[in-house]
mmCIF file of N, CA and C in Angstrom:
data_model
loop_
_atom_site.group_PDB
_atom_site.id
_atom_site.type_symbol
_atom_site.label_atom_id
_atom_site.label_comp_id
_atom_site.label_asym_id
_atom_site.label_seq_id
_atom_site.Cartn_x
_atom_site.Cartn_y
_atom_site.Cartn_z
ATOM 1 N N UNK A 2 54.133 -1.173 -41.161
ATOM 2 C CA UNK A 2 55.429 -1.767 -40.859
ATOM 3 C C UNK A 2 56.400 -0.709 -40.377
ATOM 4 N N UNK A 3 56.448 0.398 -41.057
ATOM 5 C CA UNK A 3 57.374 1.461 -40.665
ATOM 6 C C UNK A 3 57.103 1.927 -39.249
ATOM 7 N N UNK A 4 55.829 2.067 -38.898
ATOM 8 C CA UNK A 4 55.480 2.534 -37.555
ATOM 9 C C UNK A 4 55.865 1.531 -36.489
ATOM 10 N N UNK A 5 55.845 0.254 -36.811
ATOM 11 C CA UNK A 5 56.175 -0.775 -35.826
ATOM 12 C C UNK A 5 57.666 -1.094 -35.802
ATOM 13 N N UNK A 6 58.308 -1.070 -36.957
ATOM 14 C CA UNK A 6 59.701 -1.516 -37.055
ATOM 15 C C UNK A 6 60.691 -0.396 -36.766
ATOM 16 N N UNK A 7 60.488 0.758 -37.349
ATOM 17 C CA UNK A 7 61.492 1.820 -37.257
ATOM 18 C C UNK A 7 61.807 2.284 -35.831
ATOM 19 N N UNK A 8 60.822 2.470 -34.947
ATOM 20 C CA UNK A 8 61.166 2.887 -33.586
ATOM 21 C C UNK A 8 62.026 1.846 -32.851
ATOM 22 N N UNK A 9 61.732 0.582 -33.070
ATOM 23 C CA UNK A 9 62.534 -0.474 -32.440
ATOM 24 C C UNK A 9 63.909 -0.530 -33.095
ATOM 25 N N UNK A 10 63.945 -0.451 -34.418
ATOM 26 C CA UNK A 10 65.217 -0.507 -35.141
ATOM 27 C C UNK A 10 66.157 0.616 -34.709
ATOM 28 N N UNK A 11 65.587 1.750 -34.378
ATOM 29 C CA UNK A 11 66.411 2.896 -33.957
ATOM 30 C C UNK A 11 67.159 2.620 -32.659
ATOM 31 N N UNK A 12 66.718 1.641 -31.889
ATOM 32 C CA UNK A 12 67.380 1.321 -30.618
ATOM 33 C C UNK A 12 68.386 0.185 -30.755
ATOM 34 N N UNK A 13 68.462 -0.415 -31.935
ATOM 35 C CA UNK A 13 69.336 -1.569 -32.155
ATOM 36 C C UNK A 13 70.628 -1.099 -32.816
ATOM 37 N N UNK A 14 71.758 -1.451 -32.219
ATOM 38 C CA UNK A 14 73.044 -1.024 -32.775
ATOM 39 C C UNK A 14 73.706 -2.102 -33.630
ATOM 40 N N UNK A 15 73.175 -3.308 -33.613
ATOM 41 C CA UNK A 15 73.737 -4.409 -34.405
ATOM 42 C C UNK A 15 73.416 -4.205 -35.893
ATOM 43 N N UNK A 16 74.184 -4.851 -36.767
ATOM 44 C CA UNK A 16 73.870 -4.772 -38.207
ATOM 45 C C UNK A 16 72.460 -5.295 -38.479
ATOM 46 N N UNK A 17 71.873 -4.853 -39.574
ATOM 47 C CA UNK A 17 70.536 -5.298 -39.993
ATOM 48 C C UNK A 17 69.474 -4.942 -38.956
ATOM 49 N N UNK A 18 69.531 -3.735 -38.432
ATOM 50 C CA UNK A 18 68.638 -3.316 -37.354
ATOM 51 C C UNK A 18 67.162 -3.451 -37.738
ATOM 52 N N UNK A 19 66.791 -3.060 -38.951
ATOM 53 C CA UNK A 19 65.377 -3.155 -39.342
ATOM 54 C C UNK A 19 64.937 -4.610 -39.416
ATOM 55 N N UNK A 20 65.782 -5.479 -39.950
ATOM 56 C CA UNK A 20 65.460 -6.899 -40.016
ATOM 57 C C UNK A 20 65.330 -7.469 -38.610
ATOM 58 N N UNK A 21 66.237 -7.122 -37.745
ATOM 59 C CA UNK A 21 66.194 -7.599 -36.363
ATOM 60 C C UNK A 21 64.922 -7.119 -35.652
ATOM 61 N N UNK A 22 64.556 -5.870 -35.874
ATOM 62 C CA UNK A 22 63.333 -5.338 -35.267
ATOM 63 C C UNK A 22 62.102 -6.069 -35.800
ATOM 64 N N UNK A 23 62.070 -6.326 -37.099
ATOM 65 C CA UNK A 23 60.938 -7.039 -37.690
ATOM 66 C C UNK A 23 60.849 -8.465 -37.159
ATOM 67 N N UNK A 24 61.981 -9.132 -37.026
ATOM 68 C CA UNK A 24 61.985 -10.499 -36.498
ATOM 69 C C UNK A 24 61.540 -10.531 -35.030
ATOM 70 N N UNK A 25 61.991 -9.570 -34.258
ATOM 71 C CA UNK A 25 61.570 -9.509 -32.851
ATOM 72 C C UNK A 25 60.060 -9.307 -32.762
ATOM 73 N N UNK A 26 59.533 -8.432 -33.590
ATOM 74 C CA UNK A 26 58.090 -8.217 -33.610
ATOM 75 C C UNK A 26 57.334 -9.471 -34.027
ATOM 76 N N UNK A 27 57.865 -10.170 -35.018
ATOM 77 C CA UNK A 27 57.221 -11.408 -35.474
ATOM 78 C C UNK A 27 57.233 -12.461 -34.367
ATOM 79 N N UNK A 28 58.317 -12.532 -33.627
ATOM 80 C CA UNK A 28 58.391 -13.489 -32.522
ATOM 81 C C UNK A 28 57.353 -13.159 -31.460
ATOM 82 N N UNK A 29 57.239 -11.884 -31.108
ATOM 83 C CA UNK A 29 56.262 -11.489 -30.093
ATOM 84 C C UNK A 29 54.835 -11.734 -30.577
ATOM 85 N N UNK A 30 54.573 -11.408 -31.836
ATOM 86 C CA UNK A 30 53.225 -11.631 -32.379
ATOM 87 C C UNK A 30 52.902 -13.118 -32.418
ATOM 88 N N UNK A 31 53.890 -13.937 -32.744
ATOM 89 C CA UNK A 31 53.661 -15.377 -32.775
ATOM 90 C C UNK A 31 53.308 -15.922 -31.406
ATOM 91 N N UNK A 32 54.028 -15.489 -30.401
ATOM 92 C CA UNK A 32 53.732 -15.935 -29.033
ATOM 93 C C UNK A 32 52.339 -15.462 -28.622
ATOM 94 N N UNK A 33 52.040 -14.195 -28.891
ATOM 95 C CA UNK A 33 50.735 -13.651 -28.519
ATOM 96 C C UNK A 33 49.601 -14.352 -29.267
ATOM 97 N N UNK A 34 49.783 -14.580 -30.554
ATOM 98 C CA UNK A 34 48.738 -15.243 -31.346
ATOM 99 C C UNK A 34 48.486 -16.663 -30.849
ATOM 100 N N UNK A 35 49.568 -17.382 -30.583
ATOM 101 C CA UNK A 35 49.409 -18.752 -30.106
ATOM 102 C C UNK A 35 48.746 -18.804 -28.727
ATOM 103 N N UNK A 36 49.060 -17.841 -27.891
ATOM 104 C CA UNK A 36 48.512 -17.844 -26.528
ATOM 105 C C UNK A 36 47.080 -17.332 -26.468
ATOM 106 N N UNK A 37 46.814 -16.200 -27.115
ATOM 107 C CA UNK A 37 45.532 -15.529 -26.932
ATOM 108 C C UNK A 37 44.515 -15.781 -28.042
ATOM 109 N N UNK A 38 44.955 -16.003 -29.260
ATOM 110 C CA UNK A 38 44.011 -16.207 -30.358
ATOM 111 C C UNK A 38 43.763 -17.691 -30.622
ATOM 112 N N UNK A 39 44.841 -18.446 -30.747
ATOM 113 C CA UNK A 39 44.709 -19.868 -31.052
ATOM 114 C C UNK A 39 44.572 -20.716 -29.798
ATOM 115 N N UNK A 40 44.848 -20.092 -28.646
ATOM 116 C CA UNK A 40 44.668 -20.746 -27.344
ATOM 117 C C UNK A 40 45.449 -22.056 -27.224
ATOM 118 N N UNK A 41 46.727 -22.031 -27.643
ATOM 119 C CA UNK A 41 47.578 -23.211 -27.484
ATOM 120 C C UNK A 41 47.658 -23.545 -25.997
ATOM 121 N N UNK A 42 47.208 -24.745 -25.607
ATOM 122 C CA UNK A 42 47.107 -25.074 -24.180
ATOM 123 C C UNK A 42 48.395 -24.861 -23.389
ATOM 124 N N UNK A 43 49.521 -25.215 -23.929
ATOM 125 C CA UNK A 43 50.778 -25.058 -23.182
ATOM 126 C C UNK A 43 51.038 -23.585 -22.875
ATOM 127 N N UNK A 44 50.780 -22.704 -23.839
ATOM 128 C CA UNK A 44 51.004 -21.276 -23.609
ATOM 129 C C UNK A 44 49.905 -20.654 -22.756
ATOM 130 N N UNK A 45 48.679 -21.093 -22.931
ATOM 131 C CA UNK A 45 47.573 -20.577 -22.117
ATOM 132 C C UNK A 45 47.795 -20.910 -20.647
ATOM 133 N N UNK A 46 48.245 -22.130 -20.397
ATOM 134 C CA UNK A 46 48.437 -22.580 -19.018
ATOM 135 C C UNK A 46 49.724 -22.066 -18.376
ATOM 136 N N UNK A 47 50.665 -21.610 -19.190
ATOM 137 C CA UNK A 47 51.964 -21.171 -18.664
ATOM 138 C C UNK A 47 51.831 -19.821 -17.968
ATOM 139 N N UNK A 48 52.583 -19.662 -16.915
ATOM 140 C CA UNK A 48 52.679 -18.383 -16.226
ATOM 141 C C UNK A 48 53.445 -17.411 -17.118
ATOM 142 N N UNK A 49 53.014 -16.170 -17.172
ATOM 143 C CA UNK A 49 53.671 -15.180 -18.020
ATOM 144 C C UNK A 49 55.153 -15.061 -17.691
ATOM 145 N N UNK A 50 55.513 -15.128 -16.433
ATOM 146 C CA UNK A 50 56.930 -15.050 -16.048
ATOM 147 C C UNK A 50 57.735 -16.196 -16.661
ATOM 148 N N UNK A 51 57.137 -17.372 -16.752
ATOM 149 C CA UNK A 51 57.827 -18.507 -17.363
ATOM 150 C C UNK A 51 57.997 -18.305 -18.870
ATOM 151 N N UNK A 52 56.968 -17.777 -19.512
ATOM 152 C CA UNK A 52 57.077 -17.498 -20.945
ATOM 153 C C UNK A 52 58.199 -16.496 -21.193
ATOM 154 N N UNK A 53 58.229 -15.440 -20.399
ATOM 155 C CA UNK A 53 59.279 -14.429 -20.557
ATOM 156 C C UNK A 53 60.660 -14.994 -20.253
ATOM 157 N N UNK A 54 60.759 -15.824 -19.242
ATOM 158 C CA UNK A 54 62.049 -16.420 -18.879
ATOM 159 C C UNK A 54 62.610 -17.261 -20.027
ATOM 160 N N UNK A 55 61.743 -17.983 -20.715
ATOM 161 C CA UNK A 55 62.192 -18.862 -21.800
ATOM 162 C C UNK A 55 62.380 -18.078 -23.099
ATOM 163 N N UNK A 56 61.480 -17.141 -23.389
ATOM 164 C CA UNK A 56 61.531 -16.425 -24.667
ATOM 165 C C UNK A 56 62.546 -15.285 -24.683
ATOM 166 N N UNK A 57 62.809 -14.689 -23.553
ATOM 167 C CA UNK A 57 63.684 -13.510 -23.503
ATOM 168 C C UNK A 57 65.081 -13.747 -24.077
ATOM 169 N N UNK A 58 65.739 -14.860 -23.793
ATOM 170 C CA UNK A 58 67.071 -15.048 -24.386
ATOM 171 C C UNK A 58 67.048 -15.097 -25.920
ATOM 172 N N UNK A 59 66.008 -15.679 -26.489
ATOM 173 C CA UNK A 59 65.903 -15.721 -27.952
ATOM 174 C C UNK A 59 65.677 -14.319 -28.509
ATOM 175 N N UNK A 60 64.819 -13.554 -27.855
ATOM 176 C CA UNK A 60 64.571 -12.175 -28.279
ATOM 177 C C UNK A 60 65.850 -11.348 -28.155
ATOM 178 N N UNK A 61 66.541 -11.530 -27.045
ATOM 179 C CA UNK A 61 67.785 -10.779 -26.811
ATOM 180 C C UNK A 61 68.817 -11.113 -27.883
ATOM 181 N N UNK A 62 68.905 -12.371 -28.275
ATOM 182 C CA UNK A 62 69.866 -12.797 -29.292
ATOM 183 C C UNK A 62 69.560 -12.168 -30.643
ATOM 184 N N UNK A 63 68.307 -11.962 -30.943
ATOM 185 C CA UNK A 63 67.928 -11.331 -32.209
ATOM 186 C C UNK A 63 68.220 -9.839 -32.152
ATOM 187 N N UNK A 64 67.849 -9.195 -31.060
ATOM 188 C CA UNK A 64 67.978 -7.747 -30.957
ATOM 189 C C UNK A 64 69.418 -7.305 -30.709
ATOM 190 N N UNK A 65 70.135 -8.029 -29.865
ATOM 191 C CA UNK A 65 71.499 -7.634 -29.507
ATOM 192 C C UNK A 65 72.383 -8.869 -29.415
ATOM 193 N N UNK A 66 72.891 -9.336 -30.544
ATOM 194 C CA UNK A 66 73.659 -10.583 -30.535
ATOM 195 C C UNK A 66 74.966 -10.517 -29.751
ATOM 196 N N UNK A 67 75.425 -9.323 -29.395
ATOM 197 C CA UNK A 67 76.684 -9.185 -28.660
ATOM 198 C C UNK A 67 76.553 -9.555 -27.193
ATOM 199 N N UNK A 68 75.316 -9.644 -26.673
ATOM 200 C CA UNK A 68 75.166 -9.939 -25.250
ATOM 201 C C UNK A 68 75.122 -11.431 -25.001
#
């Protein structure tokens, strides 16, 4: 956890940086697991650019709520 969370947390200036980094990682792992391991058809069939377009605002809100 420290190896995955701390480097990301160090780049976050918002309060609760470690929590925000952990949540961002969990969101990315969830998307990856659903797409590549569980093969959720909607995510498998979606273009990566579309996934990023939809998921990026949620990730941004967790990492930097001021934007």
